[in-house]
mmCIF file of C-alpha atoms and ligand atoms in Angstrom:
data_model
loop_
_atom_site.group_PDB
_atom_site.id
_atom_site.type_symbol
_atom_site.label_atom_id
_atom_site.label_comp_id
_atom_site.label_asym_id
_atom_site.label_seq_id
_atom_site.Cartn_x
_atom_site.Cartn_y
_atom_site.Cartn_z
ATOM 1 C CA MET O 12 12.155 -37.627 -18.173
ATOM 2 C CA THR O 13 10.151 -35.525 -15.743
ATOM 3 C CA ARG O 14 6.833 -36.459 -14.170
ATOM 4 C CA ILE O 15 4.403 -33.632 -14.938
ATOM 5 C CA GLY O 16 0.978 -33.108 -13.385
ATOM 6 C CA LEU O 17 -0.979 -30.929 -15.816
ATOM 7 C CA LEU O 18 -3.820 -28.919 -14.301
ATOM 8 C CA VAL O 19 -5.942 -27.124 -16.889
ATOM 9 C CA ASN O 20 -8.635 -24.699 -15.748
ATOM 10 C CA PRO O 21 -11.102 -24.976 -18.654
ATOM 11 C CA ALA O 22 -12.893 -21.855 -17.367
ATOM 12 C CA ALA O 23 -9.808 -19.603 -17.577
ATOM 13 C CA GLY O 24 -9.329 -16.859 -20.143
ATOM 14 C CA ARG O 25 -12.883 -17.243 -21.450
ATOM 15 C CA GLY O 26 -12.037 -20.604 -23.029
ATOM 16 C CA ARG O 27 -8.420 -19.828 -23.952
ATOM 17 C CA ALA O 28 -7.121 -22.432 -21.489
ATOM 18 C CA ALA O 29 -9.484 -25.075 -22.889
ATOM 19 C CA THR O 30 -7.615 -24.649 -26.201
ATOM 20 C CA ALA O 31 -4.147 -24.319 -24.671
ATOM 21 C CA GLY O 32 -4.552 -27.424 -22.452
ATOM 22 C CA PRO O 33 -4.525 -30.101 -25.189
ATOM 23 C CA ILE O 34 -1.645 -28.282 -26.937
ATOM 24 C CA ALA O 35 0.414 -28.362 -23.738
ATOM 25 C CA LEU O 36 -0.458 -32.022 -23.111
ATOM 26 C CA ALA O 37 0.563 -33.075 -26.638
ATOM 27 C CA GLU O 38 3.807 -31.034 -26.704
ATOM 28 C CA LEU O 39 4.979 -32.207 -23.276
ATOM 29 C CA ARG O 40 4.261 -35.858 -24.127
ATOM 30 C CA ALA O 41 5.966 -35.488 -27.524
ATOM 31 C CA ALA O 42 9.066 -34.269 -25.677
ATOM 32 C CA GLY O 43 9.096 -37.615 -23.795
ATOM 33 C CA HIS O 44 7.772 -36.573 -20.394
ATOM 34 C CA ASP O 45 5.434 -38.610 -18.200
ATOM 35 C CA VAL O 46 2.368 -36.342 -18.178
ATOM 36 C CA VAL O 47 -0.577 -36.989 -15.852
ATOM 37 C CA ASP O 48 -3.694 -35.021 -16.807
ATOM 38 C CA LEU O 49 -5.179 -33.657 -13.554
ATOM 39 C CA THR O 50 -7.866 -31.549 -15.213
ATOM 40 C CA GLU O 51 -11.295 -31.606 -13.566
ATOM 41 C CA PRO O 52 -14.562 -29.846 -14.445
ATOM 42 C CA ASP O 53 -14.735 -27.886 -11.171
ATOM 43 C CA VAL O 54 -12.312 -26.218 -8.801
ATOM 44 C CA THR O 55 -13.010 -28.439 -5.757
ATOM 45 C CA SER O 56 -12.275 -31.658 -7.648
ATOM 46 C CA ALA O 57 -9.216 -30.014 -9.251
ATOM 47 C CA ARG O 58 -7.860 -29.115 -5.800
ATOM 48 C CA ARG O 59 -8.489 -32.653 -4.513
ATOM 49 C CA ARG O 60 -6.894 -34.278 -7.580
ATOM 50 C CA ALA O 61 -3.774 -32.079 -7.388
ATOM 51 C CA ALA O 62 -3.383 -32.906 -3.670
ATOM 52 C CA ALA O 63 -3.665 -36.660 -4.333
ATOM 53 C CA PHE O 64 -1.057 -36.433 -7.128
ATOM 54 C CA LEU O 65 1.367 -34.401 -5.004
ATOM 55 C CA ARG O 66 1.106 -36.680 -1.976
ATOM 56 C CA GLU O 67 2.387 -39.560 -4.137
ATOM 57 C CA GLN O 68 5.573 -37.744 -5.235
ATOM 58 C CA PRO O 69 8.663 -38.749 -3.220
ATOM 59 C CA ALA O 70 11.382 -36.150 -2.582
ATOM 60 C CA ASP O 71 14.732 -37.246 -4.055
ATOM 61 C CA ALA O 72 17.384 -34.621 -3.273
ATOM 62 C CA ALA O 73 20.076 -36.164 -5.527
ATOM 63 C CA ARG O 74 17.707 -36.342 -8.511
ATOM 64 C CA GLU O 75 16.452 -32.771 -7.936
ATOM 65 C CA ARG O 76 19.956 -31.350 -8.488
ATOM 66 C CA ARG O 77 19.834 -32.525 -12.127
ATOM 67 C CA GLY O 78 16.571 -30.639 -12.740
ATOM 68 C CA PRO O 79 13.155 -31.195 -11.200
ATOM 69 C CA SER O 80 11.897 -34.802 -11.005
ATOM 70 C CA THR O 81 8.267 -33.719 -10.605
ATOM 71 C CA VAL O 82 6.445 -30.590 -11.723
ATOM 72 C CA LEU O 83 2.897 -29.309 -11.340
ATOM 73 C CA VAL O 84 1.960 -27.188 -14.348
ATOM 74 C CA GLY O 85 -1.096 -24.955 -14.351
ATOM 75 C CA VAL O 86 -2.778 -23.942 -17.607
ATOM 76 C CA GLY O 87 -4.867 -20.814 -17.063
ATOM 77 C CA GLY O 88 -4.645 -17.559 -15.159
ATOM 78 C CA ASP O 89 -3.739 -16.348 -11.703
ATOM 79 C CA GLY O 90 -6.479 -18.450 -10.105
ATOM 80 C CA VAL O 91 -5.136 -21.785 -11.323
ATOM 81 C CA ALA O 92 -1.573 -20.612 -10.550
ATOM 82 C CA ASN O 93 -2.658 -19.830 -6.978
ATOM 83 C CA LEU O 94 -4.381 -23.216 -6.708
ATOM 84 C CA ALA O 95 -1.251 -25.055 -7.911
ATOM 85 C CA VAL O 96 1.088 -23.098 -5.604
ATOM 86 C CA ASN O 97 -1.134 -23.758 -2.580
ATOM 87 C CA ALA O 98 -1.317 -27.462 -3.403
ATOM 88 C CA ILE O 99 2.480 -27.697 -3.764
ATOM 89 C CA LEU O 100 3.268 -25.849 -0.535
ATOM 90 C CA ALA O 101 0.685 -27.838 1.434
ATOM 91 C CA HIS O 102 1.591 -31.298 0.152
ATOM 92 C CA ALA O 103 4.985 -31.485 -1.603
ATOM 93 C CA PRO O 104 7.160 -28.323 -1.438
ATOM 94 C CA HIS O 105 9.979 -30.037 -3.363
ATOM 95 C CA VAL O 106 7.764 -30.206 -6.481
ATOM 96 C CA ALA O 107 8.402 -27.360 -8.942
ATOM 97 C CA PHE O 108 5.654 -25.095 -10.289
ATOM 98 C CA GLY O 109 5.210 -24.377 -13.997
ATOM 99 C CA LEU O 110 2.669 -22.250 -15.848
ATOM 100 C CA VAL O 111 1.234 -22.082 -19.343
ATOM 101 C CA PRO O 112 -0.470 -18.669 -19.297
ATOM 102 C CA ALA O 113 -4.034 -18.736 -20.644
ATOM 103 C CA GLY O 114 -5.986 -16.550 -18.237
ATOM 104 C CA THR O 115 -7.473 -13.080 -18.359
ATOM 105 C CA GLY O 116 -5.112 -11.031 -16.198
ATOM 106 C CA ASN O 117 -2.040 -13.299 -16.169
ATOM 107 C CA ASP O 118 -0.127 -11.307 -13.561
ATOM 108 C CA THR O 119 1.829 -14.366 -12.363
ATOM 109 C CA ALA O 120 2.931 -14.982 -15.953
ATOM 110 C CA ARG O 121 4.024 -11.326 -16.172
ATOM 111 C CA SER O 122 6.127 -11.713 -13.025
ATOM 112 C CA LEU O 123 7.767 -14.790 -14.529
ATOM 113 C CA GLY O 124 8.305 -13.073 -17.889
ATOM 114 C CA LEU O 125 6.469 -15.901 -19.689
ATOM 115 C CA PRO O 126 5.015 -15.588 -23.205
ATOM 116 C CA ARG O 127 1.292 -14.824 -22.896
ATOM 117 C CA GLY O 128 -1.246 -15.689 -25.609
ATOM 118 C CA ASP O 129 1.078 -18.241 -27.233
ATOM 119 C CA PRO O 130 0.820 -21.689 -25.600
ATOM 120 C CA VAL O 131 3.351 -23.270 -27.978
ATOM 121 C CA ALA O 132 5.988 -20.669 -27.030
ATOM 122 C CA ALA O 133 5.081 -21.054 -23.351
ATOM 123 C CA VAL O 134 5.522 -24.855 -23.499
ATOM 124 C CA ALA O 135 8.869 -24.429 -25.312
ATOM 125 C CA ARG O 136 9.967 -22.185 -22.436
ATOM 126 C CA LEU O 137 8.817 -24.797 -19.939
ATOM 127 C CA LEU O 138 10.750 -27.563 -21.724
ATOM 128 C CA GLY O 139 13.919 -25.443 -21.601
ATOM 129 C CA ALA O 140 13.424 -24.768 -17.881
ATOM 130 C CA LEU O 141 13.072 -28.515 -17.145
ATOM 131 C CA THR O 142 16.782 -28.974 -17.911
ATOM 132 C CA ARG O 143 17.854 -26.479 -15.237
ATOM 133 C CA GLU O 144 17.692 -26.113 -11.486
ATOM 134 C CA PRO O 145 14.365 -24.280 -10.845
ATOM 135 C CA ARG O 146 14.399 -20.693 -9.689
ATOM 136 C CA ARG O 147 13.397 -20.080 -6.049
ATOM 137 C CA VAL O 148 10.911 -17.315 -5.294
ATOM 138 C CA ASP O 149 9.368 -15.939 -2.103
ATOM 139 C CA VAL O 150 5.709 -16.511 -1.226
ATOM 140 C CA GLY O 151 3.295 -14.765 1.123
ATOM 141 C CA GLU O 152 1.701 -16.892 3.860
ATOM 142 C CA ILE O 153 -1.771 -15.868 5.074
ATOM 143 C CA THR O 154 -3.143 -16.939 8.425
ATOM 144 C CA ALA O 155 -6.444 -15.903 9.904
ATOM 145 C CA VAL O 156 -6.017 -14.597 13.442
ATOM 146 C CA ARG O 157 -8.378 -14.552 16.383
ATOM 147 C CA PRO O 158 -11.222 -12.052 16.346
ATOM 148 C CA SER O 159 -9.879 -8.727 17.584
ATOM 149 C CA ASP O 160 -12.182 -8.436 20.586
ATOM 150 C CA ASP O 161 -11.052 -11.712 22.197
ATOM 151 C CA PRO O 162 -9.382 -11.100 25.564
ATOM 152 C CA VAL O 163 -5.659 -10.598 24.968
ATOM 153 C CA ALA O 164 -3.084 -11.277 27.695
ATOM 154 C CA PRO O 165 -0.598 -8.488 28.518
ATOM 155 C CA GLY O 166 2.342 -8.496 26.117
ATOM 156 C CA GLU O 167 0.520 -10.713 23.628
ATOM 157 C CA GLU O 168 -0.123 -9.556 20.091
ATOM 158 C CA PRO O 169 -3.430 -10.217 18.373
ATOM 159 C CA GLY O 170 -3.152 -13.480 16.547
ATOM 160 C CA ASP O 171 -0.845 -15.392 18.894
ATOM 161 C CA GLY O 172 -1.884 -19.021 19.249
ATOM 162 C CA GLU O 173 -2.991 -21.545 16.662
ATOM 163 C CA PRO O 174 -3.619 -20.266 13.158
ATOM 164 C CA VAL O 175 -7.215 -20.777 12.033
ATOM 165 C CA ALA O 176 -6.261 -21.474 8.436
ATOM 166 C CA ARG O 177 -3.195 -21.090 6.255
ATOM 167 C CA ARG O 178 -2.800 -20.328 2.594
ATOM 168 C CA TYR O 179 -0.290 -18.760 0.249
ATOM 169 C CA PHE O 180 -0.051 -16.145 -2.488
ATOM 170 C CA VAL O 181 2.624 -15.293 -5.014
ATOM 171 C CA ASN O 182 1.582 -11.906 -6.361
ATOM 172 C CA VAL O 183 -0.436 -9.375 -4.392
ATOM 173 C CA LEU O 184 -2.868 -9.438 -1.477
ATOM 174 C CA SER O 185 -5.406 -6.600 -1.517
ATOM 175 C CA ALA O 186 -7.552 -5.347 1.347
ATOM 176 C CA GLY O 187 -8.652 -1.902 0.150
ATOM 177 C CA ILE O 188 -10.668 -0.611 -2.777
ATOM 178 C CA ASP O 189 -8.730 -2.961 -5.058
ATOM 179 C CA ALA O 190 -10.090 -5.932 -3.050
ATOM 180 C CA ALA O 191 -13.640 -4.567 -3.242
ATOM 181 C CA VAL O 192 -13.275 -4.041 -7.003
ATOM 182 C CA ASN O 193 -11.844 -7.537 -7.425
ATOM 183 C CA GLY O 194 -14.754 -9.098 -5.517
ATOM 184 C CA ARG O 195 -17.326 -7.142 -7.496
ATOM 185 C CA ALA O 196 -15.620 -7.919 -10.832
ATOM 186 C CA ASN O 197 -15.706 -11.666 -9.983
ATOM 187 C CA ARG O 198 -19.459 -11.422 -9.296
ATOM 188 C CA ILE O 199 -20.630 -9.455 -12.323
ATOM 189 C CA GLY O 200 -21.359 -11.369 -15.505
ATOM 190 C CA TRP O 201 -20.856 -8.461 -17.909
ATOM 191 C CA PRO O 202 -18.612 -7.286 -19.475
ATOM 192 C CA LYS O 203 -16.507 -10.450 -19.689
ATOM 193 C CA GLY O 204 -12.943 -9.172 -20.235
ATOM 194 C CA SER O 205 -10.724 -6.923 -18.139
ATOM 195 C CA SER O 206 -13.101 -3.972 -18.740
ATOM 196 C CA ARG O 207 -15.322 -5.486 -16.028
ATOM 197 C CA TYR O 208 -12.721 -4.118 -13.539
ATOM 198 C CA VAL O 209 -13.456 -0.595 -14.783
ATOM 199 C CA VAL O 210 -17.208 -1.209 -14.449
ATOM 200 C CA ALA O 211 -16.647 -2.646 -10.950
ATOM 201 C CA LEU O 212 -14.498 0.344 -9.942
ATOM 202 C CA ALA O 213 -17.137 2.811 -11.124
ATOM 203 C CA ALA O 214 -19.742 0.960 -9.023
ATOM 204 C CA GLU O 215 -17.454 0.906 -5.951
ATOM 205 C CA LEU O 216 -16.801 4.640 -6.223
ATOM 206 C CA VAL O 217 -20.488 5.428 -5.784
ATOM 207 C CA GLY O 218 -20.775 6.359 -2.119
ATOM 208 C CA PHE O 219 -17.134 5.442 -1.362
ATOM 209 C CA HIS O 220 -16.122 6.631 2.110
ATOM 210 C CA GLY O 221 -13.101 4.479 2.774
ATOM 211 C CA PHE O 222 -12.654 1.203 4.630
ATOM 212 C CA ASP O 223 -11.900 0.646 8.269
ATOM 213 C CA VAL O 224 -8.545 -1.159 7.918
ATOM 214 C CA ARG O 225 -5.262 -0.654 9.812
ATOM 215 C CA VAL O 226 -1.889 -1.985 8.807
ATOM 216 C CA VAL O 227 0.993 -2.958 11.093
ATOM 217 C CA ALA O 228 4.235 -3.788 9.261
ATOM 218 C CA ASP O 229 7.054 -5.476 11.223
ATOM 219 C CA GLY O 230 5.538 -4.089 14.418
ATOM 220 C CA ARG O 231 5.230 -0.546 13.059
ATOM 221 C CA ASP O 232 1.709 0.870 12.986
ATOM 222 C CA LEU O 233 1.167 2.448 9.560
ATOM 223 C CA GLY O 234 -2.194 3.796 10.676
ATOM 224 C CA PRO O 235 -5.533 3.711 8.876
ATOM 225 C CA ALA O 236 -5.422 2.661 5.237
ATOM 226 C CA GLY O 237 -8.965 3.397 4.113
ATOM 227 C CA THR O 238 -8.387 3.429 0.367
ATOM 228 C CA LEU O 239 -5.501 1.207 -0.600
ATOM 229 C CA VAL O 240 -3.915 -1.804 1.054
ATOM 230 C CA ALA O 241 -1.691 -3.919 -1.181
ATOM 231 C CA VAL O 242 0.750 -6.369 0.359
ATOM 232 C CA ALA O 243 2.873 -7.215 -2.630
ATOM 233 C CA ASN O 244 5.254 -10.087 -3.209
ATOM 234 C CA SER O 245 5.331 -9.233 -6.899
ATOM 235 C CA ARG O 246 4.356 -6.106 -8.775
ATOM 236 C CA SER O 247 1.037 -6.247 -10.652
ATOM 237 C CA ILE O 248 -2.705 -6.915 -10.345
ATOM 238 C CA GLY O 249 -5.682 -6.850 -12.701
ATOM 239 C CA GLY O 250 -3.692 -7.622 -15.848
ATOM 240 C CA GLY O 251 -0.590 -5.468 -15.522
ATOM 241 C CA MET O 252 -1.587 -2.621 -13.182
ATOM 242 C CA ALA O 253 1.699 -1.907 -11.396
ATOM 243 C CA ILE O 254 0.290 -1.574 -7.883
ATOM 244 C CA ALA O 255 3.746 -2.163 -6.340
ATOM 245 C CA PRO O 256 6.145 -1.252 -9.143
ATOM 246 C CA ASP O 257 9.336 -2.080 -7.215
ATOM 247 C CA ALA O 258 8.197 -5.343 -5.602
ATOM 248 C CA ASP O 259 10.618 -8.201 -6.188
ATOM 249 C CA TRP O 260 9.732 -11.774 -5.207
ATOM 250 C CA SER O 261 13.335 -12.665 -4.542
ATOM 251 C CA ASP O 262 14.216 -9.887 -2.079
ATOM 252 C CA GLY O 263 12.783 -11.537 1.068
ATOM 253 C CA LEU O 264 10.390 -8.632 1.706
ATOM 254 C CA PHE O 265 6.837 -7.538 0.954
ATOM 255 C CA ASP O 266 6.254 -4.101 -0.544
ATOM 256 C CA VAL O 267 3.342 -2.779 1.523
ATOM 257 C CA VAL O 268 1.514 -0.041 -0.406
ATOM 258 C CA THR O 269 -1.110 1.895 1.540
ATOM 259 C CA ALA O 270 -3.167 5.069 1.214
ATOM 260 C CA PRO O 271 -5.627 6.564 3.702
ATOM 261 C CA THR O 272 -9.195 7.560 2.927
ATOM 262 C CA MET O 273 -9.089 10.489 0.524
ATOM 263 C CA PRO O 274 -11.542 12.688 -1.348
ATOM 264 C CA ARG O 275 -13.034 10.958 -4.387
ATOM 265 C CA ARG O 276 -11.460 13.672 -6.559
ATOM 266 C CA THR O 277 -7.952 12.669 -5.374
ATOM 267 C CA LEU O 278 -8.770 9.007 -5.864
ATOM 268 C CA LEU O 279 -9.898 9.611 -9.448
ATOM 269 C CA HIS O 280 -6.665 11.474 -10.101
ATOM 270 C CA LEU O 281 -4.584 8.711 -8.503
ATOM 271 C CA PHE O 282 -6.275 5.668 -10.025
ATOM 272 C CA PRO O 283 -5.016 5.984 -13.644
ATOM 273 C CA ARG O 284 -1.474 6.350 -12.294
ATOM 274 C CA VAL O 285 -1.634 2.791 -10.936
ATOM 275 C CA TYR O 286 -1.354 1.437 -14.515
ATOM 276 C CA GLY O 287 2.197 2.769 -14.829
ATOM 277 C CA GLY O 288 3.057 2.497 -11.124
ATOM 278 C CA THR O 289 3.560 6.266 -10.731
ATOM 279 C CA HIS O 290 0.913 6.468 -7.965
ATOM 280 C CA VAL O 291 3.655 5.563 -5.463
ATOM 281 C CA THR O 292 5.240 9.008 -5.913
ATOM 282 C CA HIS O 293 1.981 10.733 -4.839
ATOM 283 C CA PRO O 294 2.273 12.089 -1.276
ATOM 284 C CA VAL O 295 -0.840 10.218 -0.045
ATOM 285 C CA VAL O 296 0.687 6.835 -0.934
ATOM 286 C CA GLN O 297 3.052 5.117 1.475
ATOM 287 C CA VAL O 298 5.373 2.220 0.534
ATOM 288 C CA VAL O 299 7.054 0.235 3.302
ATOM 289 C CA ARG O 300 9.110 -2.985 3.084
ATOM 290 C CA ALA O 301 8.368 -5.639 5.688
ATOM 291 C CA ARG O 302 8.508 -9.378 6.448
ATOM 292 C CA GLU O 303 5.376 -9.602 8.572
ATOM 293 C CA VAL O 304 2.160 -7.624 8.221
ATOM 294 C CA LEU O 305 -0.977 -7.519 10.357
ATOM 295 C CA LEU O 306 -4.219 -6.327 8.799
ATOM 296 C CA LEU O 307 -6.604 -5.249 11.526
ATOM 297 C CA PRO O 308 -10.065 -3.768 11.671
ATOM 298 C CA GLY O 309 -9.426 -0.031 11.950
ATOM 299 C CA GLY O 310 -10.940 0.261 15.411
ATOM 300 C CA THR O 311 -8.522 -2.287 16.909
ATOM 301 C CA ASP O 312 -5.502 -1.124 18.859
ATOM 302 C CA LEU O 313 -2.221 -3.058 18.934
ATOM 303 C CA THR O 314 -3.290 -4.995 22.022
ATOM 304 C CA GLY O 315 -6.190 -6.419 20.026
ATOM 305 C CA ARG O 316 -8.892 -4.444 21.838
ATOM 306 C CA THR O 317 -11.637 -2.882 19.788
ATOM 307 C CA ASP O 318 -12.722 0.694 20.291
ATOM 308 C CA ARG O 319 -16.476 0.211 19.971
ATOM 309 C CA ARG O 320 -17.152 3.936 19.507
ATOM 310 C CA ARG O 321 -15.754 3.559 15.975
ATOM 311 C CA GLY O 322 -18.378 0.946 15.196
ATOM 312 C CA PRO O 323 -18.008 -2.233 13.154
ATOM 313 C CA ALA O 324 -15.228 -2.520 10.597
ATOM 314 C CA PRO O 325 -16.654 -2.600 7.071
ATOM 315 C CA ALA O 326 -13.412 -3.907 5.569
ATOM 316 C CA PRO O 327 -13.866 -5.594 2.188
ATOM 317 C CA LEU O 328 -13.323 -9.302 1.677
ATOM 318 C CA VAL O 329 -9.554 -9.674 1.269
ATOM 319 C CA HIS O 330 -8.312 -11.018 -2.085
ATOM 320 C CA ALA O 331 -4.958 -12.584 -2.906
ATOM 321 C CA ASP O 332 -3.848 -13.399 -6.455
ATOM 322 C CA GLY O 333 -7.369 -12.348 -7.466
ATOM 323 C CA GLU O 334 -9.050 -14.966 -5.239
ATOM 324 C CA PRO O 335 -11.097 -14.309 -2.064
ATOM 325 C CA VAL O 336 -9.138 -15.393 1.039
ATOM 326 C CA GLY O 337 -11.121 -14.122 4.033
ATOM 327 C CA ASP O 338 -11.737 -11.182 6.323
ATOM 328 C CA VAL O 339 -9.416 -9.127 8.507
ATOM 329 C CA PRO O 340 -7.800 -9.665 10.966
ATOM 330 C CA LEU O 341 -5.128 -11.503 8.991
ATOM 331 C CA ARG O 342 -1.444 -12.081 9.553
ATOM 332 C CA LEU O 343 0.826 -12.154 6.495
ATOM 333 C CA ARG O 344 4.326 -13.524 6.648
ATOM 334 C CA LEU O 345 6.900 -13.594 3.870
ATOM 335 C CA VAL O 346 8.419 -17.048 3.395
ATOM 336 C CA ALA O 347 11.670 -16.515 1.513
ATOM 337 C CA GLU O 348 12.521 -18.784 -1.431
ATOM 338 C CA ALA O 349 9.754 -21.238 -0.537
ATOM 339 C CA LEU O 350 8.649 -22.045 -4.082
ATOM 340 C CA ARG O 351 10.638 -23.691 -6.884
ATOM 341 C CA VAL O 352 9.534 -22.242 -10.215
ATOM 342 C CA LEU O 353 10.218 -23.103 -13.841
ATOM 343 C CA ALA O 354 10.854 -19.950 -15.847
HETATM 344 N N1 LIG T 421 -12.058 -26.881 -13.391
HETATM 345 C C1 LIG T 421 -11.402 -25.920 -12.741
HETATM 346 N N2 LIG T 421 -10.128 -26.097 -12.405
HETATM 347 C C2 LIG T 421 -9.457 -25.109 -11.748
HETATM 348 N N3 LIG T 421 -10.005 -23.894 -11.431
HETATM 349 C C3 LIG T 421 -11.282 -23.665 -11.763
HETATM 350 C C4 LIG T 421 -12.029 -24.661 -12.430
HETATM 351 N N4 LIG T 421 -13.251 -24.150 -12.658
HETATM 352 C C5 LIG T 421 -13.288 -22.919 -12.150
HETATM 353 N N5 LIG T 421 -12.096 -22.601 -11.606
HETATM 354 C C6 LIG T 421 -11.854 -21.283 -10.991
HETATM 355 O O1 LIG T 421 -11.759 -20.384 -12.085
HETATM 356 C C7 LIG T 421 -11.358 -19.127 -11.584
HETATM 357 C C8 LIG T 421 -10.596 -18.311 -12.599
HETATM 358 O O2 LIG T 421 -9.460 -19.010 -12.975
HETATM 359 P P1 LIG T 421 -8.136 -18.332 -13.572
HETATM 360 O O3 LIG T 421 -7.682 -17.269 -12.666
HETATM 361 O O4 LIG T 421 -7.201 -19.442 -13.851
HETATM 362 O O5 LIG T 421 -8.620 -17.673 -14.936
HETATM 363 P P2 LIG T 421 -8.950 -16.156 -15.267
HETATM 364 O O6 LIG T 421 -9.793 -15.568 -14.193
HETATM 365 O O7 LIG T 421 -9.449 -16.140 -16.660
HETATM 366 O O8 LIG T 421 -7.491 -15.476 -15.271
HETATM 367 P P3 LIG T 421 -6.827 -14.331 -14.320
HETATM 368 O O9 LIG T 421 -7.040 -14.719 -12.881
HETATM 369 O O10 LIG T 421 -5.381 -14.358 -14.699
HETATM 370 O O11 LIG T 421 -7.531 -13.052 -14.663
HETATM 371 C C9 LIG T 421 -10.543 -19.416 -10.346
HETATM 372 O O12 LIG T 421 -11.219 -18.821 -9.253
HETATM 373 C C10 LIG T 421 -10.567 -20.939 -10.250
HETATM 374 O O13 LIG T 421 -10.610 -21.302 -8.904
#
């Protein structure tokens, strides 16, 4: 018997998770597991409830070798998956993560190869995985770093010192037009489904002149990345758009996909290619593998000083796994095999 915390996001998938949740609860209990329903009406209470549950779970190394003793299962989309992963890594990293996909985009479910749109099949998959040693996958760690115009001692990189905050992602962190589109899509009420990303993109393209973002990957300055910045642990965003088609969350490296500011005409030509991942063969797109990435306002040099002649940095709010995570400057570090996953 496994202890299972079940976290349903009733808002996910336009009500799909509200239907899938009771199915998952009934099937997991029928299979003889000790299921604790952690579902809450809002995200803040859900986060608090998951943390309280996880803090009570003791680590038992001998028991873990026979399959996971405790699991936190999210029912919903990439948002609830991100919430569950962050709760696990903050409070009880020995606890395994499981997912019943019932969101809109479901990119985490895609990475795991889980059945989407069929909660019964997804729970059957979960029950099978409970009998095995969980798979280990890499995660991305995000820390906010000091504002770039703080005085920086010689030899010091921006961001040395205490991290301001720390959180994790499993799929993709975006800091270019994809982040701006994500933020706008989250704000608009219509249309409801994935077509709101197309509406949001069209709105972002009006007056688009590129963002003031620079990327440094494992100490190498990749230069300005005004259009596209995707730091990918896994391959897709926005419901299957292959932004980093070769990213693999068990290779110990991020795939860092960047593109500088480009004419709107080139961008419109490039954008549809993201669906199939063929944009990476276009000469304006750069793909680099790295363990540590710094995202800086474009006017900042590597010593952390800001060139004020370039003006303020209008970088978009950075998004990871579809959720807002903060503003640049940010430091991203790959933590290899940090998460135990049922799949
Ligand atoms: N009661 C709740 N429990 C957990 N999360 C909630 C809750 N209410 C709202 N949310 C928020 O709902 C948002 C969307 O959730 P989620 O990503 O799971 O579904 P989705 O947007 O339909 O799917 P996807 O992200 O795969 O497109 C997240 O930002 C999450 O934080």
